Amino acid sequence: MSAENEEKSAKKEDEEAENGGNEEEEGNNDDGDVATADAAGVDAPKKKKKKKKASSSANGLTKGTPSNKAEGRMLDEGSFTDYYVAHGQTDPPSIPVIDLFRGEDDDDAARASLPLFPEGEIQEHPLESNSHRISSAELRQNERLASDLYSKLRHASEVHRQVRHAAQSFIKPGIKLVDMCERLEETNRALVREKGLERGIGFPTGCSLNHVAAHYTPNVGDDTVLAYDDVMKVDFGTQIDGRIIDCAWTVSFNPKYDPLLEAVKEATNAGIKAAGIDVRLCDVGESVQEVMESYEVELDGKTYPVKCIRNLNGHSIGPYQIHAGKSVPIVKCDDVTKMEENEIFAIETFGTTGRGYIVEDLECSHYMKNFHAPHVPLRLPRSKKLLGHINKTFGTLAFCRRWLERDDGGSLTVNGAKGRQEKYMGALKNLCDVGIVQSYPPLCDVKGSYTAQYEHTLILRPTCKEILSRGDDY
C-alpha cells in the first residue's frame, strides 16, 4: 500500500534528529541494515546515506525498503513479501498494526503523527443510476459519520495484508500444514494484538488441498505435508470488534496450474467489478461465470474446461457473523436480490477441473456457534462447560478443534494458559446435535480434480465501493 504520508514524515524527522530522537532509531534499525548491507567496506562518511534507506518516523519506528520479491505463482508483478517494512514493521512482522497506523477518530495526541490506516482500492459503483454518487457532497458527509466503522475494517485489512505477505515468504513445498497454520495464526494474533472477542482471528486458517475446495484445517495429529504438485487454498480472517475481513488466495508451485489460478483470480475481479449498490446478485454471478468458464487448463496431456463450483458462493458479512444472509452466486441464476448501501460482502469464486459441484466429506475441523442458536437445556455437564468456553472465547465466530486443544483454549487474553479443553468430542457432538453449534466439514469435488479460490472483502460505501483487502499481491 502507499507510504506517501510516511515519506513526508521521514523528511521532517531528518531535521529533528538532533533533538534526542536517535536513541529509539538506533535501537530499532535492523530493517534498515538489510537495505544497506552492500555498504560494507566504504568510507565512513558514506555511512550517512543509511538515513535515506531507513528513516525514522515521529514514533521512533525505523522504516526500511522492501527487498524480498514475492515468488508465488499468480501473485501480482511488483509484490514484495516484506512490503510492510516501509511502514516501520519488523521482518518477520511482530509489531501490532495499531502501533503503525491510527484511525480517523483517534484523538490521542501521542499518536497524531501516525498515518491513517490505508484505504482499500476504490472503484465506482456500476449502473447509470449510481453515477452521481462519487461526487455527492451529501453522501461524502454520510461517510464521515461512518469513519469509525471504516477505520476498524481498514485496521483488520492491514493486519490481513501483513500476515499473508509474511506467510507468502515461508509457504514452500515440504512444510507441514499444521506448522504453516500455527505460524500464520501466531502472526495474526500478534499483529492484531489479540484480545478475545474485541479483536483477533476471524476464523480458522483454511489450507484445503487439490479436490478439497474449502473448510479444511489440520486437526491435532494431522501431519500432512505440502507438496510441489499441490494446489492449496489459503483462507483466513481477521476481526476488529466483530468486523471480519475474509480474504483468500491459491498457492501452487507447478506452472501447469497457472491457467486454473488465472481463471479464478480474474473471475473474482470480474465479480468485484460487477458488484455495487442496487446490483442484482444474479448479475454478479453471470459476470463471474462468463470469465471463469472462458478458460481451460491442460494437465498431463488432457484438456479440462475450468468450471465454476456452482454450489459455493460469496456472502454478506455482519458483526460477528461471517455469513450474514445474502449469498453472492458465481454462476448465472434467477436471484434478483439487490446489494444495498453500506453492506459488506466477501466476493469469492471457486474454479475446478472436476464436476463443478462439492459435497461434504472427510474429518471435520471447523465449527461455529449458530448466530441464532436456540436456548436448549443441556443435561451433560461437559456440554455446559464447553458451551461456556465457546461463548466467552469465540462467541459466534468460527473455531477449530486445534484451538480447543491449545493451552490457552483459543485465546490467551481470555483463558490464560488454562484454557485447554479435555475429552470434549462428546460434548461438541451434543452441542451440534441440539443445534447450538454447527459443524462445517471439508467441501470436496471429485477426487483427482483440482480447485482454486480467490476472495476479497469489500464495502459498498455511499459514494463508491472500497475493496478493503486488496494488496499489491492480488
XYZ file of C-alpha atoms in Angstrom:
474
model
C 0.000 0.000 0.000
C 1.053 3.646 -0.448
C 3.549 5.117 2.009
C 3.356 8.801 0.918
C 2.477 10.046 4.425
C 5.419 8.194 5.943
C 7.851 9.660 3.378
C 6.734 13.197 4.261
C 7.111 12.426 7.944
C 10.575 10.963 7.357
C 11.848 14.215 5.785
C 10.643 16.137 8.806
C 12.420 13.709 11.139
C 15.811 14.353 9.490
C 15.528 17.937 10.765
C 14.595 16.800 14.270
C 17.254 14.087 14.597
C 19.457 16.288 16.836
C 16.712 16.686 19.459
C 17.177 13.322 21.125
C 15.175 11.168 18.732
C 18.099 8.988 17.689
C 18.048 6.601 20.664
C 14.932 4.774 19.553
C 16.044 4.881 15.926
C 19.304 3.152 16.684
C 17.593 0.571 18.856
C 15.235 -0.471 16.059
C 17.395 -0.239 12.938
C 17.641 -3.887 11.851
C 15.335 -3.430 8.858
C 17.372 -0.514 7.573
C 20.535 -2.621 7.674
C 19.016 -5.052 5.162
C 18.699 -2.309 2.569
C 22.299 -1.119 3.066
C 24.135 -4.396 3.613
C 26.230 -3.822 0.496
C 27.770 -0.743 2.078
C 30.404 -2.814 3.917
C 33.902 -1.526 3.269
C 33.056 2.004 2.105
C 34.421 5.181 3.636
C 32.985 6.250 6.976
C 31.316 9.471 5.710
C 29.238 7.463 3.226
C 27.510 5.649 6.098
C 25.304 8.727 6.477
C 23.435 7.523 3.372
C 21.759 4.955 5.635
C 19.202 7.590 6.604
C 17.908 7.622 3.038
C 17.351 3.886 3.121
C 15.889 3.576 6.615
C 14.254 6.653 8.066
C 12.729 7.172 11.487
C 9.136 8.322 11.907
C 7.879 10.532 14.726
C 7.126 7.494 16.900
C 10.695 6.187 16.629
C 9.932 3.274 14.281
C 12.505 2.561 11.619
C 11.235 2.349 8.079
C 13.072 0.163 5.595
C 12.950 -0.555 1.892
C 11.095 -3.723 0.772
C 13.541 -6.121 -0.868
C 12.033 -9.641 -0.849
C 10.211 -10.068 -4.125
C 7.227 -12.400 -3.898
C 7.835 -15.688 -5.712
C 4.368 -17.223 -5.500
C 2.612 -18.093 -8.748
C -0.036 -15.634 -9.950
C 0.905 -13.004 -7.381
C 0.907 -9.558 -8.970
C 4.113 -8.209 -10.502
C 5.957 -5.921 -8.118
C 4.706 -7.588 -4.938
C 7.160 -7.809 -2.032
C 6.611 -10.168 0.889
C 8.228 -7.584 3.198
C 6.307 -4.559 1.880
C 5.391 -3.724 5.478
C 8.921 -2.626 6.409
C 8.144 0.626 4.549
C 5.589 1.301 7.303
C 8.026 0.654 10.160
C 7.171 -3.019 10.640
C 9.832 -5.582 11.516
C 10.649 -8.550 9.278
C 9.258 -11.027 10.158
C 6.386 -8.827 11.363
C 5.898 -8.553 15.128
C 4.635 -5.028 15.851
C 0.853 -4.713 16.292
C -0.593 -2.796 13.355
C -2.321 -0.392 15.750
C 1.179 0.881 16.639
C 1.898 1.702 12.991
C -1.353 3.419 11.965
C -4.296 5.228 13.544
C -7.989 5.656 12.857
C -9.604 8.917 11.787
C -11.357 9.251 15.146
C -8.193 8.587 17.180
C -7.827 11.697 19.358
C -4.716 10.531 21.235
C -2.221 13.381 20.780
C 0.711 10.996 21.198
C -0.449 9.119 18.090
C -1.185 12.166 15.930
C 1.960 11.658 13.830
C 0.931 8.135 12.774
C -0.562 7.751 9.285
C -4.179 6.674 8.877
C -4.989 3.028 8.235
C -4.524 2.521 4.472
C -7.641 2.851 2.355
C -8.512 -0.075 0.105
C -8.874 0.044 -3.672
C -11.623 2.454 -4.737
C -13.985 1.663 -7.620
C -17.108 3.486 -8.725
C -20.456 1.757 -8.416
C -21.785 0.364 -11.699
C -25.212 1.359 -13.136
C -26.158 4.740 -14.535
C -28.371 5.377 -11.510
C -25.208 5.490 -9.351
C -23.233 7.958 -11.489
C -23.913 10.860 -9.086
C -22.521 9.086 -6.035
C -18.796 9.598 -6.500
C -19.125 13.417 -6.394
C -22.047 13.827 -3.991
C -21.214 16.139 -1.063
C -24.176 14.812 0.907
C -23.029 11.198 0.551
C -19.475 12.154 1.499
C -20.861 13.631 4.691
C -22.676 10.348 5.378
C -19.346 8.569 5.028
C -17.716 10.878 7.569
C -20.295 9.715 10.080
C -19.191 6.120 9.445
C -15.464 6.800 9.811
C -15.194 4.611 12.926
C -16.556 1.603 11.007
C -14.205 2.233 8.096
C -11.224 2.500 10.466
C -12.000 -0.885 12.035
C -12.347 -2.523 8.629
C -9.128 -0.958 7.339
C -7.313 -1.930 10.535
C -8.349 -5.572 10.109
C -7.485 -5.403 6.404
C -3.968 -4.145 7.034
C -3.408 -6.916 9.569
C -4.562 -9.443 6.966
C -2.258 -7.982 4.317
C 0.806 -8.071 6.551
C 0.085 -11.589 7.815
C -0.464 -13.050 4.364
C 2.617 -11.345 2.908
C 4.670 -12.867 5.698
C 3.073 -16.250 5.006
C 3.936 -15.985 1.324
C 7.603 -15.941 2.335
C 7.503 -19.272 4.207
C 4.853 -21.340 2.412
C 7.011 -23.729 0.417
C 6.921 -27.403 -0.560
C 7.851 -29.611 2.384
C 6.212 -27.548 5.127
C 3.769 -29.337 7.419
C 0.351 -27.769 7.058
C -0.157 -27.701 10.820
C 3.139 -25.819 11.237
C 2.146 -23.403 8.475
C -1.246 -22.707 10.067
C 0.144 -22.218 13.544
C 2.861 -19.856 12.345
C 0.362 -17.830 10.319
C -2.109 -17.709 13.211
C 0.520 -16.663 15.746
C 1.499 -13.796 13.430
C -2.169 -12.906 13.098
C -2.623 -12.847 16.880
C 0.466 -10.677 17.345
C -0.344 -8.112 14.655
C -3.988 -7.736 15.658
C -2.952 -7.668 19.353
C -5.431 -10.398 20.174
C -7.925 -9.580 22.906
C -10.652 -12.183 22.850
C -13.859 -11.101 21.137
C -12.666 -7.495 20.895
C -10.065 -8.321 18.267
C -8.431 -11.465 16.976
C -8.600 -14.167 14.330
C -11.803 -14.165 12.279
C -11.915 -17.911 11.632
C -9.532 -20.896 11.354
C -6.891 -20.913 8.635
C -8.135 -22.940 5.698
C -5.463 -24.791 3.715
C -7.585 -27.055 1.528
C -5.636 -29.162 -0.969
C -6.433 -30.123 -4.547
C -10.005 -31.512 -4.828
C -10.866 -30.135 -1.374
C -12.204 -26.646 -2.023
C -12.783 -25.280 1.482
C -13.176 -25.817 5.255
C -10.080 -27.927 5.834
C -7.514 -27.144 8.504
C -5.360 -29.809 10.184
C -6.606 -31.346 13.394
C -4.055 -32.273 16.057
C -2.092 -35.297 14.818
C -2.569 -34.484 11.111
C 0.948 -34.423 9.647
C 0.023 -33.619 6.037
C 2.946 -32.047 4.163
C 2.600 -29.554 1.309
C 3.926 -30.999 -1.970
C 5.198 -29.351 -5.149
C 2.220 -30.580 -7.168
C -0.420 -29.488 -4.648
C -2.912 -26.684 -5.220
C -3.709 -25.112 -1.841
C -6.368 -22.536 -0.969
C -5.201 -20.306 1.909
C -8.249 -18.694 3.509
C -8.099 -16.860 6.849
C -9.729 -13.923 8.566
C -9.086 -11.081 10.972
C -11.623 -9.212 13.082
C -11.774 -5.933 14.987
C -14.869 -5.549 17.187
C -16.544 -8.264 15.142
C -15.828 -6.597 11.799
C -14.426 -9.505 9.814
C -12.086 -9.383 6.831
C -12.412 -12.582 4.793
C -9.756 -12.955 2.119
C -8.110 -15.895 0.320
C -5.692 -16.828 -2.430
C -4.416 -20.027 -4.042
C -0.870 -21.359 -3.690
C 0.734 -23.585 -6.306
C 4.299 -24.215 -7.400
C 3.897 -26.111 -10.667
C 3.273 -23.705 -13.573
C 0.898 -26.163 -15.248
C -1.823 -24.959 -12.859
C -1.405 -21.296 -13.831
C -4.444 -21.199 -16.182
C -6.662 -22.528 -13.378
C -5.403 -19.920 -10.923
C -5.660 -17.142 -13.506
C -9.241 -18.112 -14.334
C -10.341 -17.880 -10.707
C -8.372 -14.733 -9.945
C -9.833 -12.907 -12.960
C -13.318 -14.234 -12.205
C -13.082 -12.810 -8.695
C -12.002 -9.454 -10.112
C -14.944 -9.592 -12.521
C -17.297 -10.207 -9.594
C -15.794 -7.281 -7.714
C -16.197 -5.022 -10.751
C -19.835 -6.062 -11.193
C -20.778 -5.569 -7.525
C -22.369 -2.357 -6.351
C -25.374 -0.639 -4.829
C -28.647 -1.799 -6.451
C -26.850 -4.503 -8.463
C -28.763 -7.792 -8.637
C -26.891 -10.780 -7.222
C -27.673 -12.813 -10.337
C -25.806 -10.253 -12.455
C -22.676 -10.657 -10.327
C -22.891 -14.439 -10.766
C -23.275 -14.131 -14.520
C -20.196 -11.878 -14.751
C -18.140 -14.362 -12.732
C -19.217 -17.376 -14.784
C -18.556 -15.662 -18.107
C -14.915 -15.028 -17.187
C -14.280 -18.277 -15.298
C -15.552 -20.613 -17.981
C -13.628 -18.887 -20.772
C -10.501 -20.695 -19.505
C -9.206 -24.220 -19.882
C -6.193 -25.988 -18.446
C -4.054 -28.827 -19.819
C -2.911 -31.390 -17.275
C -0.850 -34.421 -18.277
C -1.888 -34.172 -21.906
C -5.628 -33.774 -21.246
C -7.515 -30.501 -21.566
C -10.058 -29.605 -18.876
C -12.548 -26.719 -19.030
C -12.449 -24.602 -15.886
C -15.859 -24.756 -14.243
C -17.415 -22.665 -11.509
C -18.262 -24.671 -8.388
C -21.920 -23.775 -8.637
C -22.941 -24.541 -5.049
C -20.267 -22.313 -3.476
C -20.922 -18.594 -3.112
C -19.702 -15.293 -1.831
C -21.665 -13.809 1.058
C -22.586 -10.716 3.028
C -20.786 -10.186 6.336
C -22.238 -8.746 9.553
C -20.790 -8.007 13.004
C -19.543 -11.325 14.408
C -21.442 -13.029 11.567
C -19.343 -14.374 8.703
C -22.426 -15.336 6.654
C -24.980 -12.566 7.207
C -27.807 -13.756 4.989
C -27.128 -12.801 1.375
C -25.303 -15.238 -0.930
C -23.395 -13.977 -3.967
C -23.646 -16.655 -6.696
C -20.783 -17.434 -9.042
C -22.989 -18.762 -11.841
C -25.948 -17.342 -13.733
C -29.150 -17.750 -11.702
C -32.505 -16.113 -11.034
C -31.730 -14.405 -7.684
C -32.829 -10.791 -8.200
C -31.987 -9.724 -4.631
C -30.102 -6.421 -4.751
C -26.953 -5.300 -2.985
C -27.546 -2.331 -0.695
C -25.680 0.711 0.554
C -23.202 0.088 3.409
C -23.365 -3.704 3.061
C -20.128 -5.652 3.380
C -19.528 -8.594 1.054
C -16.920 -11.297 0.595
C -16.638 -11.757 -3.158
C -15.139 -15.216 -3.572
C -15.060 -17.559 -6.528
C -14.059 -21.190 -6.880
C -12.953 -22.883 -10.091
C -12.391 -26.585 -10.675
C -11.254 -29.134 -13.213
C -13.850 -31.523 -11.757
C -17.637 -31.671 -11.933
C -18.276 -28.178 -10.541
C -20.251 -29.362 -7.513
C -18.996 -30.023 -3.988
C -20.151 -32.308 -1.178
C -19.172 -32.584 2.487
C -16.510 -35.220 3.104
C -13.537 -36.124 5.330
C -12.933 -35.433 9.031
C -14.434 -32.190 10.337
C -12.228 -29.470 11.828
C -14.384 -26.295 11.546
C -17.240 -25.429 13.904
C -19.255 -22.313 14.718
C -21.963 -21.422 17.193
C -25.191 -20.672 15.342
C -25.824 -16.926 15.238
C -29.460 -17.550 16.177
C -28.787 -20.545 18.401
C -31.855 -21.854 20.230
C -31.994 -21.950 24.010
C -31.727 -25.658 24.787
C -31.445 -27.091 28.306
C -28.222 -29.088 28.426
C -28.090 -32.129 30.663
C -24.431 -33.059 30.215
C -22.026 -31.117 32.472
C -19.287 -31.398 29.844
C -21.597 -29.822 27.246
C -22.384 -26.926 29.579
C -18.673 -26.419 30.273
C -17.726 -26.477 26.576
C -20.537 -24.088 25.622
C -19.377 -21.669 28.299
C -15.872 -21.834 26.872
C -17.154 -21.254 23.318
C -19.316 -18.310 24.396
C -16.518 -16.418 26.144
C -13.712 -17.331 23.727
C -15.284 -17.375 20.260
C -18.859 -16.149 20.574
C -20.404 -16.672 17.133
C -17.025 -16.666 15.358
C -15.806 -19.923 13.793
C -13.266 -22.075 15.633
C -11.466 -25.372 15.143
C -10.552 -28.386 17.218
C -6.889 -27.472 17.111
C -7.652 -24.252 19.012
C -9.616 -26.077 21.704
C -6.525 -28.182 22.370
C -4.170 -25.229 22.775
C -3.062 -24.410 26.317
C -4.993 -21.136 26.053
C -8.068 -22.800 24.538
C -8.038 -20.298 21.655
C -7.354 -17.015 23.451
C -4.555 -16.218 25.878
C -6.180 -12.972 27.000
C -9.476 -14.710 27.825
C -8.282 -18.005 29.297
C -4.652 -17.510 30.216
C -2.684 -20.752 29.991
C -5.519 -22.836 31.471
C -7.969 -22.970 28.590
C -7.204 -26.383 27.107
C -10.354 -28.475 26.623
C -10.014 -32.141 27.582
C -12.208 -35.008 26.344
C -14.505 -32.568 24.597
C -15.582 -34.503 21.463
C -18.721 -35.982 23.047
C -19.765 -32.561 24.331
C -19.070 -30.966 20.942
C -21.201 -33.588 19.205
C -24.000 -32.961 21.690
C -23.915 -29.213 21.005
C -24.107 -29.935 17.271
C -26.960 -32.424 17.718
C -29.138 -29.914 19.592
C -28.485 -27.128 17.075
C -26.381 -24.786 19.203
C -23.184 -25.396 17.231
C -22.894 -26.132 13.507
C -20.166 -28.351 12.069
C -18.563 -27.418 8.744
C -16.828 -30.462 7.218
C -14.432 -30.104 4.271
C -16.119 -29.358 0.928
C -14.853 -31.637 -1.833
C -15.141 -32.048 -5.586
C -14.326 -35.407 -7.185
C -11.031 -36.920 -6.108
C -8.290 -36.276 -8.652
C -9.623 -32.857 -9.599
C -8.043 -29.509 -8.719
C -9.810 -26.492 -7.254
C -8.731 -22.867 -6.789
C -10.110 -19.873 -4.863
C -9.602 -16.118 -4.693
C -11.519 -13.815 -2.382
C -11.704 -10.186 -1.257
C -13.857 -8.273 1.198
C -15.454 -5.007 0.072
C -17.859 -2.436 1.483
C -20.476 -0.605 -0.573
C -19.854 2.913 0.680
C -22.398 5.588 -0.311
C -20.003 7.219 -2.801
C -18.033 4.212 -4.036
C -17.093 0.622 -3.302
C -13.895 0.016 -1.360
C -12.092 -3.290 -1.849
C -10.749 -3.370 1.682
C -8.440 -6.380 1.478
C -6.774 -5.510 -1.840
C -2.971 -5.574 -1.698
C -0.025 -5.466 -4.058
C -0.111 -9.281 -4.196
C -3.603 -9.936 -5.636
